[in-house]
mmCIF file of C-alpha atoms in Angstrom:
data_model
loop_
_atom_site.group_PDB
_atom_site.id
_atom_site.type_symbol
_atom_site.label_atom_id
_atom_site.label_comp_id
_atom_site.label_asym_id
_atom_site.label_seq_id
_atom_site.Cartn_x
_atom_site.Cartn_y
_atom_site.Cartn_z
ATOM 1 C CA UNK Q 1 330.967 263.950 143.455
ATOM 2 C CA UNK Q 2 328.277 264.608 146.028
ATOM 3 C CA UNK Q 3 325.064 262.784 145.866
ATOM 4 C CA UNK Q 4 322.248 264.831 144.265
ATOM 5 C CA UNK Q 5 318.941 265.316 146.304
ATOM 6 C CA UNK Q 6 316.015 263.014 145.658
ATOM 7 C CA UNK Q 7 313.493 264.418 143.295
ATOM 8 C CA UNK Q 8 310.158 265.263 144.965
ATOM 9 C CA UNK Q 9 307.108 262.989 144.211
ATOM 10 C CA UNK Q 10 304.454 264.470 141.906
ATOM 11 C CA UNK Q 11 301.128 265.311 143.683
ATOM 12 C CA UNK Q 12 298.251 262.745 144.009
ATOM 13 C CA UNK Q 13 295.559 263.190 141.210
ATOM 14 C CA UNK Q 14 292.559 264.089 142.685
ATOM 15 C CA UNK Q 15 289.884 261.259 143.687
ATOM 16 C CA UNK Q 16 292.722 258.483 143.807
ATOM 17 C CA UNK Q 17 294.835 257.437 146.396
ATOM 18 C CA UNK Q 18 298.448 258.128 146.015
ATOM 19 C CA UNK Q 19 300.327 255.117 144.336
ATOM 20 C CA UNK Q 20 303.332 254.111 146.076
ATOM 21 C CA UNK Q 21 306.532 254.405 143.974
ATOM 22 C CA UNK Q 22 309.313 252.064 144.943
ATOM 23 C CA UNK Q 23 312.709 253.014 144.305
ATOM 24 C CA UNK Q 24 314.297 250.568 141.543
ATOM 25 C CA UNK Q 25 316.552 248.760 143.723
ATOM 26 C CA UNK Q 26 313.561 247.362 145.783
ATOM 27 C CA UNK Q 27 312.459 245.090 142.712
ATOM 28 C CA UNK Q 28 315.886 243.392 142.378
ATOM 29 C CA UNK Q 29 315.483 240.698 145.061
ATOM 30 C CA UNK Q 30 312.343 239.407 143.500
ATOM 31 C CA UNK Q 31 314.044 238.525 140.140
ATOM 32 C CA UNK Q 32 316.643 236.032 141.734
ATOM 33 C CA UNK Q 33 313.756 234.382 143.995
ATOM 34 C CA UNK Q 34 311.704 233.956 140.672
ATOM 35 C CA UNK Q 35 314.506 232.486 138.661
ATOM 36 C CA UNK Q 36 315.486 230.220 141.695
ATOM 37 C CA UNK Q 37 312.019 228.918 141.643
ATOM 38 C CA UNK Q 38 311.890 228.431 137.821
ATOM 39 C CA UNK Q 39 315.177 226.610 138.041
ATOM 40 C CA UNK Q 40 313.883 224.656 140.956
ATOM 41 C CA UNK Q 41 310.839 223.358 138.963
ATOM 42 C CA UNK Q 42 312.970 222.613 135.830
ATOM 43 C CA UNK Q 43 315.231 220.546 137.991
ATOM 44 C CA UNK Q 44 312.315 218.660 139.404
ATOM 45 C CA UNK Q 45 310.730 218.060 136.164
ATOM 46 C CA UNK Q 46 314.223 216.788 134.659
ATOM 47 C CA UNK Q 47 314.509 214.539 137.615
ATOM 48 C CA UNK Q 48 311.155 213.239 137.217
ATOM 49 C CA UNK Q 49 311.618 212.543 133.190
ATOM 50 C CA UNK Q 50 315.369 210.647 134.231
ATOM 51 C CA UNK Q 51 313.307 208.501 136.666
ATOM 52 C CA UNK Q 52 310.597 207.689 134.120
ATOM 53 C CA UNK Q 53 313.350 207.046 131.373
ATOM 54 C CA UNK Q 54 315.109 204.657 133.748
ATOM 55 C CA UNK Q 55 311.852 202.955 134.592
ATOM 56 C CA UNK Q 56 310.940 202.549 131.087
ATOM 57 C CA UNK Q 57 314.501 201.238 130.070
ATOM 58 C CA UNK Q 58 314.463 198.634 133.104
ATOM 59 C CA UNK Q 59 310.971 197.527 131.745
ATOM 60 C CA UNK Q 60 312.203 197.057 128.119
ATOM 61 C CA UNK Q 61 315.336 195.469 129.519
ATOM 62 C CA UNK Q 62 313.034 192.871 131.170
ATOM 63 C CA UNK Q 63 311.273 191.849 127.849
ATOM 64 C CA UNK Q 64 314.614 190.179 126.798
ATOM 65 C CA UNK Q 65 315.121 186.799 128.385
ATOM 66 C CA UNK Q 66 317.813 185.416 130.208
ATOM 67 C CA UNK Q 67 318.968 181.840 129.563
ATOM 68 C CA UNK Q 68 317.169 179.173 131.294
ATOM 69 C CA UNK Q 69 320.024 178.515 133.478
ATOM 70 C CA UNK Q 70 319.828 182.108 134.952
ATOM 71 C CA UNK Q 71 323.368 183.214 133.828
ATOM 72 C CA UNK Q 72 322.215 185.603 131.235
ATOM 73 C CA UNK Q 73 322.279 185.526 127.450
ATOM 74 C CA UNK Q 74 322.981 182.097 125.067
ATOM 75 C CA UNK Q 75 326.004 181.665 123.708
ATOM 76 C CA UNK Q 76 326.135 179.773 120.280
ATOM 77 C CA UNK Q 77 329.339 177.949 119.343
ATOM 78 C CA UNK Q 78 330.911 177.893 115.970
ATOM 79 C CA UNK Q 79 333.634 175.922 114.728
ATOM 80 C CA UNK Q 80 336.244 177.742 112.310
ATOM 81 C CA UNK Q 81 334.603 176.854 109.006
ATOM 82 C CA UNK Q 82 331.892 178.445 106.817
ATOM 83 C CA UNK Q 83 329.075 176.518 107.266
ATOM 84 C CA UNK Q 84 329.455 176.220 111.054
ATOM 85 C CA UNK Q 85 329.435 179.980 111.159
ATOM 86 C CA UNK Q 86 326.579 180.418 109.233
ATOM 87 C CA UNK Q 87 324.488 178.105 110.929
ATOM 88 C CA UNK Q 88 325.573 179.421 114.192
ATOM 89 C CA UNK Q 89 324.365 182.765 113.161
ATOM 90 C CA UNK Q 90 321.053 181.173 111.982
ATOM 91 C CA UNK Q 91 320.454 179.595 115.752
ATOM 92 C CA UNK Q 92 321.462 183.189 117.253
ATOM 93 C CA UNK Q 93 319.003 184.810 115.019
ATOM 94 C CA UNK Q 94 316.196 182.584 115.760
ATOM 95 C CA UNK Q 95 316.888 182.526 119.498
ATOM 96 C CA UNK Q 96 316.961 186.313 119.575
ATOM 97 C CA UNK Q 97 313.519 186.261 117.768
ATOM 98 C CA UNK Q 98 312.276 184.198 120.585
ATOM 99 C CA UNK Q 99 313.504 186.735 123.243
ATOM 100 C CA UNK Q 100 316.890 185.507 124.238
ATOM 101 C CA UNK Q 101 320.062 187.619 124.187
ATOM 102 C CA UNK Q 102 322.236 185.180 121.695
ATOM 103 C CA UNK Q 103 325.617 185.766 120.714
ATOM 104 C CA UNK Q 104 328.059 183.493 118.495
ATOM 105 C CA UNK Q 105 331.347 182.621 119.630
ATOM 106 C CA UNK Q 106 333.830 181.148 117.064
ATOM 107 C CA UNK Q 107 335.852 178.246 118.400
ATOM 108 C CA UNK Q 108 338.423 176.392 116.221
ATOM 109 C CA UNK Q 109 337.308 172.814 116.396
ATOM 110 C CA UNK Q 110 335.145 170.170 118.090
ATOM 111 C CA UNK Q 111 338.109 169.263 120.304
ATOM 112 C CA UNK Q 112 337.696 172.639 121.817
ATOM 113 C CA UNK Q 113 334.397 173.683 121.893
ATOM 114 C CA UNK Q 114 332.803 170.326 123.100
ATOM 115 C CA UNK Q 115 334.428 170.395 126.286
ATOM 116 C CA UNK Q 116 333.029 174.168 126.709
ATOM 117 C CA UNK Q 117 329.449 172.916 125.734
ATOM 118 C CA UNK Q 118 329.788 170.489 128.668
ATOM 119 C CA UNK Q 119 330.960 173.245 131.270
ATOM 120 C CA UNK Q 120 328.178 175.667 130.183
ATOM 121 C CA UNK Q 121 330.519 178.251 128.871
ATOM 122 C CA UNK Q 122 329.092 177.534 125.423
ATOM 123 C CA UNK Q 123 325.367 176.851 125.361
ATOM 124 C CA UNK Q 124 324.567 175.687 121.993
ATOM 125 C CA UNK Q 125 326.284 174.295 118.885
ATOM 126 C CA UNK Q 126 325.083 173.299 115.259
ATOM 127 C CA UNK Q 127 326.479 169.709 115.050
ATOM 128 C CA UNK Q 128 326.695 166.748 112.761
ATOM 129 C CA UNK Q 129 324.915 163.907 114.077
ATOM 130 C CA UNK Q 130 327.362 161.000 113.055
ATOM 131 C CA UNK Q 131 330.485 162.833 113.349
ATOM 132 C CA UNK Q 132 329.593 164.012 117.038
ATOM 133 C CA UNK Q 133 328.437 160.306 117.999
ATOM 134 C CA UNK Q 134 331.803 158.941 117.014
ATOM 135 C CA UNK Q 135 333.727 161.675 118.885
ATOM 136 C CA UNK Q 136 331.996 160.892 122.075
ATOM 137 C CA UNK Q 137 332.020 157.367 121.726
ATOM 138 C CA UNK Q 138 335.852 157.660 121.184
ATOM 139 C CA UNK Q 139 335.775 159.983 124.471
ATOM 140 C CA UNK Q 140 333.985 157.471 126.289
ATOM 141 C CA UNK Q 141 335.505 154.195 125.180
ATOM 142 C CA UNK Q 142 338.817 154.979 123.412
ATOM 143 C CA UNK Q 143 339.699 155.292 119.902
ATOM 144 C CA UNK Q 144 339.332 151.728 118.972
ATOM 145 C CA UNK Q 145 335.700 151.676 120.320
ATOM 146 C CA UNK Q 146 333.308 149.790 117.706
ATOM 147 C CA UNK Q 147 331.532 152.424 115.578
ATOM 148 C CA UNK Q 148 327.795 153.509 116.618
ATOM 149 C CA UNK Q 149 327.034 155.741 113.947
ATOM 150 C CA UNK Q 150 325.607 154.571 110.714
ATOM 151 C CA UNK Q 151 323.921 155.923 107.462
ATOM 152 C CA UNK Q 152 320.773 155.571 109.379
ATOM 153 C CA UNK Q 153 319.897 158.849 110.536
ATOM 154 C CA UNK Q 154 317.625 157.569 113.535
ATOM 155 C CA UNK Q 155 319.854 154.815 114.932
ATOM 156 C CA UNK Q 156 322.698 157.386 114.720
ATOM 157 C CA UNK Q 157 320.696 159.941 116.658
ATOM 158 C CA UNK Q 158 319.704 157.396 119.240
ATOM 159 C CA UNK Q 159 323.508 156.511 119.793
ATOM 160 C CA UNK Q 160 324.168 160.107 119.973
ATOM 161 C CA UNK Q 161 321.861 160.854 122.609
ATOM 162 C CA UNK Q 162 323.007 157.817 124.713
ATOM 163 C CA UNK Q 163 326.538 159.180 124.812
ATOM 164 C CA UNK Q 164 325.478 162.914 125.213
ATOM 165 C CA UNK Q 165 323.103 162.836 128.012
ATOM 166 C CA UNK Q 166 325.667 161.328 130.819
ATOM 167 C CA UNK Q 167 327.786 164.662 129.863
ATOM 168 C CA UNK Q 168 324.958 167.094 130.501
ATOM 169 C CA UNK Q 169 324.341 167.531 126.625
ATOM 170 C CA UNK Q 170 320.818 167.550 125.097
ATOM 171 C CA UNK Q 171 320.536 166.582 121.377
ATOM 172 C CA UNK Q 172 317.393 168.350 119.799
ATOM 173 C CA UNK Q 173 315.671 167.308 116.481
ATOM 174 C CA UNK Q 174 317.346 166.522 113.331
ATOM 175 C CA UNK Q 175 316.215 168.078 110.365
ATOM 176 C CA UNK Q 176 316.623 167.143 106.417
ATOM 177 C CA UNK Q 177 319.717 169.320 105.981
ATOM 178 C CA UNK Q 178 322.756 166.858 105.837
ATOM 179 C CA UNK Q 179 326.466 167.500 105.007
ATOM 180 C CA UNK Q 180 329.113 164.940 105.043
ATOM 181 C CA UNK Q 181 332.889 165.197 104.907
ATOM 182 C CA UNK Q 182 334.145 164.658 101.495
ATOM 183 C CA UNK Q 183 337.693 164.869 99.565
ATOM 184 C CA UNK Q 184 338.415 166.433 96.340
ATOM 185 C CA UNK Q 185 341.327 166.594 94.009
ATOM 186 C CA UNK Q 186 342.306 168.691 91.116
ATOM 187 C CA UNK Q 187 340.864 167.848 87.785
ATOM 188 C CA UNK Q 188 343.907 167.583 86.303
ATOM 189 C CA UNK Q 189 345.228 165.181 88.920
ATOM 190 C CA UNK Q 190 342.060 163.050 88.575
ATOM 191 C CA UNK Q 191 342.358 162.891 84.820
ATOM 192 C CA UNK Q 192 346.294 161.802 85.298
ATOM 193 C CA UNK Q 193 345.625 159.109 87.499
ATOM 194 C CA UNK Q 194 342.177 158.227 86.190
ATOM 195 C CA UNK Q 195 340.236 158.804 89.609
ATOM 196 C CA UNK Q 196 336.561 158.685 90.299
ATOM 197 C CA UNK Q 197 336.495 157.368 93.688
ATOM 198 C CA UNK Q 198 338.477 156.954 96.891
ATOM 199 C CA UNK Q 199 338.992 153.600 96.132
ATOM 200 C CA UNK Q 200 340.682 154.410 92.832
ATOM 201 C CA UNK Q 201 343.061 156.897 94.721
ATOM 202 C CA UNK Q 202 343.936 153.851 97.212
ATOM 203 C CA UNK Q 203 344.757 151.791 94.142
ATOM 204 C CA UNK Q 204 346.758 154.278 92.369
ATOM 205 C CA UNK Q 205 349.506 153.812 95.243
ATOM 206 C CA UNK Q 206 350.210 158.040 94.922
ATOM 207 C CA UNK Q 207 351.475 159.319 98.224
ATOM 208 C CA UNK Q 208 349.419 162.267 99.149
ATOM 209 C CA UNK Q 209 349.177 165.161 101.385
ATOM 210 C CA UNK Q 210 345.836 166.110 102.564
ATOM 211 C CA UNK Q 211 344.858 169.919 103.100
ATOM 212 C CA UNK Q 212 342.538 169.647 106.166
ATOM 213 C CA UNK Q 213 342.115 170.971 109.904
ATOM 214 C CA UNK Q 214 345.160 169.483 112.291
ATOM 215 C CA UNK Q 215 342.600 167.352 113.917
ATOM 216 C CA UNK Q 216 342.130 165.190 110.778
ATOM 217 C CA UNK Q 217 345.498 163.098 111.999
ATOM 218 C CA UNK Q 218 343.051 161.499 114.597
ATOM 219 C CA UNK Q 219 339.477 161.529 113.267
ATOM 220 C CA UNK Q 220 338.330 157.989 112.292
ATOM 221 C CA UNK Q 221 336.751 159.525 109.068
ATOM 222 C CA UNK Q 222 339.689 161.630 108.071
ATOM 223 C CA UNK Q 223 343.338 160.155 107.906
ATOM 224 C CA UNK Q 224 342.880 156.854 110.002
ATOM 225 C CA UNK Q 225 339.704 156.176 107.707
ATOM 226 C CA UNK Q 226 341.597 156.873 104.299
ATOM 227 C CA UNK Q 227 344.447 154.682 105.213
ATOM 228 C CA UNK Q 228 342.407 151.693 106.805
ATOM 229 C CA UNK Q 229 339.306 151.712 104.428
ATOM 230 C CA UNK Q 230 340.824 152.719 101.306
ATOM 231 C CA UNK Q 231 344.430 151.804 101.584
ATOM 232 C CA UNK Q 232 345.264 155.556 100.596
ATOM 233 C CA UNK Q 233 348.984 156.380 101.465
ATOM 234 C CA UNK Q 234 348.839 159.419 103.761
ATOM 235 C CA UNK Q 235 352.233 161.304 103.515
ATOM 236 C CA UNK Q 236 351.016 163.941 105.871
ATOM 237 C CA UNK Q 237 348.249 166.402 107.061
ATOM 238 C CA UNK Q 238 348.711 170.184 105.856
ATOM 239 C CA UNK Q 239 346.648 172.187 108.551
ATOM 240 C CA UNK Q 240 345.014 174.804 106.460
ATOM 241 C CA UNK Q 241 341.572 174.178 107.638
ATOM 242 C CA UNK Q 242 338.325 172.270 106.457
ATOM 243 C CA UNK Q 243 337.218 173.285 102.837
ATOM 244 C CA UNK Q 244 339.215 176.767 103.220
ATOM 245 C CA UNK Q 245 339.980 178.880 100.352
ATOM 246 C CA UNK Q 246 343.712 178.262 101.561
ATOM 247 C CA UNK Q 247 343.176 174.523 101.471
ATOM 248 C CA UNK Q 248 341.652 174.371 98.010
ATOM 249 C CA UNK Q 249 344.250 176.624 96.613
ATOM 250 C CA UNK Q 250 346.942 174.217 97.864
ATOM 251 C CA UNK Q 251 345.410 171.380 96.164
ATOM 252 C CA UNK Q 252 344.837 173.549 92.812
ATOM 253 C CA UNK Q 253 348.458 174.542 93.037
ATOM 254 C CA UNK Q 254 349.627 170.905 93.583
ATOM 255 C CA UNK Q 255 351.359 171.691 96.853
ATOM 256 C CA UNK Q 256 348.599 169.212 98.365
ATOM 257 C CA UNK Q 257 346.596 166.509 96.409
ATOM 258 C CA UNK Q 258 343.943 166.026 98.457
ATOM 259 C CA UNK Q 259 341.526 168.306 100.410
ATOM 260 C CA UNK Q 260 339.018 167.729 103.099
ATOM 261 C CA UNK Q 261 335.909 169.669 102.374
ATOM 262 C CA UNK Q 262 331.954 169.002 102.671
ATOM 263 C CA UNK Q 263 329.395 167.593 100.128
ATOM 264 C CA UNK Q 264 327.900 171.154 100.369
ATOM 265 C CA UNK Q 265 331.061 172.855 99.499
ATOM 266 C CA UNK Q 266 329.772 175.465 96.609
ATOM 267 C CA UNK Q 267 333.104 176.804 95.249
ATOM 268 C CA UNK Q 268 334.935 173.673 94.038
ATOM 269 C CA UNK Q 269 334.601 174.622 90.443
ATOM 270 C CA UNK Q 270 336.181 177.983 91.155
ATOM 271 C CA UNK Q 271 339.404 176.033 92.152
ATOM 272 C CA UNK Q 272 339.185 173.251 89.363
ATOM 273 C CA UNK Q 273 338.472 170.462 91.821
ATOM 274 C CA UNK Q 274 336.281 167.469 91.730
ATOM 275 C CA UNK Q 275 334.712 165.362 94.560
ATOM 276 C CA UNK Q 276 335.722 161.486 94.913
ATOM 277 C CA UNK Q 277 333.079 159.370 95.346
ATOM 278 C CA UNK Q 278 332.922 157.837 98.860
ATOM 279 C CA UNK Q 279 332.213 154.353 97.374
ATOM 280 C CA UNK Q 280 332.890 152.261 100.613
ATOM 281 C CA UNK Q 281 330.646 154.586 102.694
ATOM 282 C CA UNK Q 282 333.201 155.827 105.144
ATOM 283 C CA UNK Q 283 331.327 158.654 105.833
ATOM 284 C CA UNK Q 284 327.788 158.235 107.653
ATOM 285 C CA UNK Q 285 324.860 160.361 107.042
ATOM 286 C CA UNK Q 286 325.466 163.681 108.887
ATOM 287 C CA UNK Q 287 322.427 165.647 109.491
ATOM 288 C CA UNK Q 288 322.583 168.639 111.129
ATOM 289 C CA UNK Q 289 321.254 168.932 114.480
ATOM 290 C CA UNK Q 290 321.384 171.347 117.405
ATOM 291 C CA UNK Q 291 323.100 170.125 120.733
ATOM 292 C CA UNK Q 292 322.611 172.314 123.755
ATOM 293 C CA UNK Q 293 323.905 172.295 127.404
ATOM 294 C CA UNK Q 294 320.996 171.001 129.034
ATOM 295 C CA UNK Q 295 321.221 172.620 132.286
ATOM 296 C CA UNK Q 296 321.434 176.414 130.660
ATOM 297 C CA UNK Q 297 319.712 175.776 127.466
ATOM 298 C CA UNK Q 298 317.611 172.668 127.795
ATOM 299 C CA UNK Q 299 314.107 174.253 128.117
ATOM 300 C CA UNK Q 300 311.234 174.068 125.786
ATOM 301 C CA UNK Q 301 311.453 177.215 124.432
ATOM 302 C CA UNK Q 302 314.919 177.113 123.239
ATOM 303 C CA UNK Q 303 314.104 173.735 121.718
ATOM 304 C CA UNK Q 304 310.943 175.206 119.904
ATOM 305 C CA UNK Q 305 312.993 178.200 118.474
ATOM 306 C CA UNK Q 306 315.582 176.100 117.050
ATOM 307 C CA UNK Q 307 313.390 173.492 115.851
ATOM 308 C CA UNK Q 308 311.589 176.201 113.605
ATOM 309 C CA UNK Q 309 314.745 176.555 111.737
ATOM 310 C CA UNK Q 310 315.613 172.792 111.709
ATOM 311 C CA UNK Q 311 312.503 172.094 110.089
ATOM 312 C CA UNK Q 312 312.912 174.605 107.114
ATOM 313 C CA UNK Q 313 316.744 174.204 106.701
ATOM 314 C CA UNK Q 314 317.598 171.991 103.725
ATOM 315 C CA UNK Q 315 321.002 170.474 101.986
ATOM 316 C CA UNK Q 316 320.210 172.813 98.781
ATOM 317 C CA UNK Q 317 319.777 175.859 101.308
ATOM 318 C CA UNK Q 318 323.196 174.943 102.935
ATOM 319 C CA UNK Q 319 325.045 174.812 99.700
ATOM 320 C CA UNK Q 320 323.636 178.160 98.376
ATOM 321 C CA UNK Q 321 324.444 179.906 101.815
ATOM 322 C CA UNK Q 322 328.020 178.481 101.515
ATOM 323 C CA UNK Q 323 328.248 179.870 97.947
ATOM 324 C CA UNK Q 324 327.226 183.417 99.223
ATOM 325 C CA UNK Q 325 329.719 183.600 101.791
ATOM 326 C CA UNK Q 326 332.808 181.367 100.013
ATOM 327 C CA UNK Q 327 332.042 182.878 96.488
ATOM 328 C CA UNK Q 328 330.387 186.344 96.805
ATOM 329 C CA UNK Q 329 332.287 187.094 99.973
ATOM 330 C CA UNK Q 330 329.251 188.305 101.939
ATOM 331 C CA UNK Q 331 329.702 187.664 105.663
ATOM 332 C CA UNK Q 332 327.944 184.952 107.569
ATOM 333 C CA UNK Q 333 325.809 187.276 109.596
ATOM 334 C CA UNK Q 334 324.382 188.990 106.782
ATOM 335 C CA UNK Q 335 323.806 185.719 104.728
ATOM 336 C CA UNK Q 336 322.110 184.110 107.757
ATOM 337 C CA UNK Q 337 319.673 187.280 108.498
ATOM 338 C CA UNK Q 338 318.661 187.552 104.798
ATOM 339 C CA UNK Q 339 318.010 183.663 104.930
ATOM 340 C CA UNK Q 340 315.993 184.018 108.219
ATOM 341 C CA UNK Q 341 313.922 186.984 106.735
ATOM 342 C CA UNK Q 342 313.151 185.341 103.585
ATOM 343 C CA UNK Q 343 311.697 182.099 105.142
ATOM 344 C CA UNK Q 344 309.568 184.123 107.501
ATOM 345 C CA UNK Q 345 311.621 183.195 110.727
ATOM 346 C CA UNK Q 346 312.443 186.612 112.124
#
């Protein structure tokens, strides 16, 4: 179809200069340019916001401290039983409150985590003064070394520090919380053989299997101590763990006769078990004490954070915390968090 001729412009009004009427297509180029300018401003603003966000994030990250050794966060070691897991979570909580990045690493037993502590792969562990002292004593002087631990907490800590320092370990202050190894039997077994003490068990001449960790075979306060100090006829070790539900159930069911647990075990009644008195004091006073890798966690700020907890924690607290995990089935992390909040430590 041929194009139509253009319409004529209207005449100008009198007294006013004629206005130029631009054809519609002439305005089109202005719109993309405007949109481009607006898009450019939006991109610039977004870039500025991103830069500011990154800077603020970096500033926030700087508020969380690295470990004193400069390697990053602090790793708190935990052995494979309830109480150790709870106290490790307590340590991580107070360290986090002090500004450190703290995490918990569960390791089966002392034979595995202590070398990791020396190497700096673990930075902090909750320990038991007398037990660790004898462990390091045997490492340094052999399994037949004269004992260095005793029921006296101060002397035991002094001995522990002498053994720990050459290994690059620092022993912090111990508190009032004490937990010792303990041995329990079922109520029925105790009644049948007239047992109240470990001496009674030795005199009964019963052959027994001990439900415990596999390290009980060589620990001086476990199988060797039961045999040497009390004359107990230990037939073998059933490696179900220290004070675990499986260990206690095995004794309740009669599969095993003796279970290695602790004096703060809060669930013995549930399994119908009773503690036998350590009447010859095979077990020494085991105050709970933080032990750290001196290079990576040996500065004063770490010690101050852990000391705040050490001064508050009691043996009764430990028993109650164990009960919440073992009986009430709460998680160690949650139990620790509630305790720290209740005591005003976080």
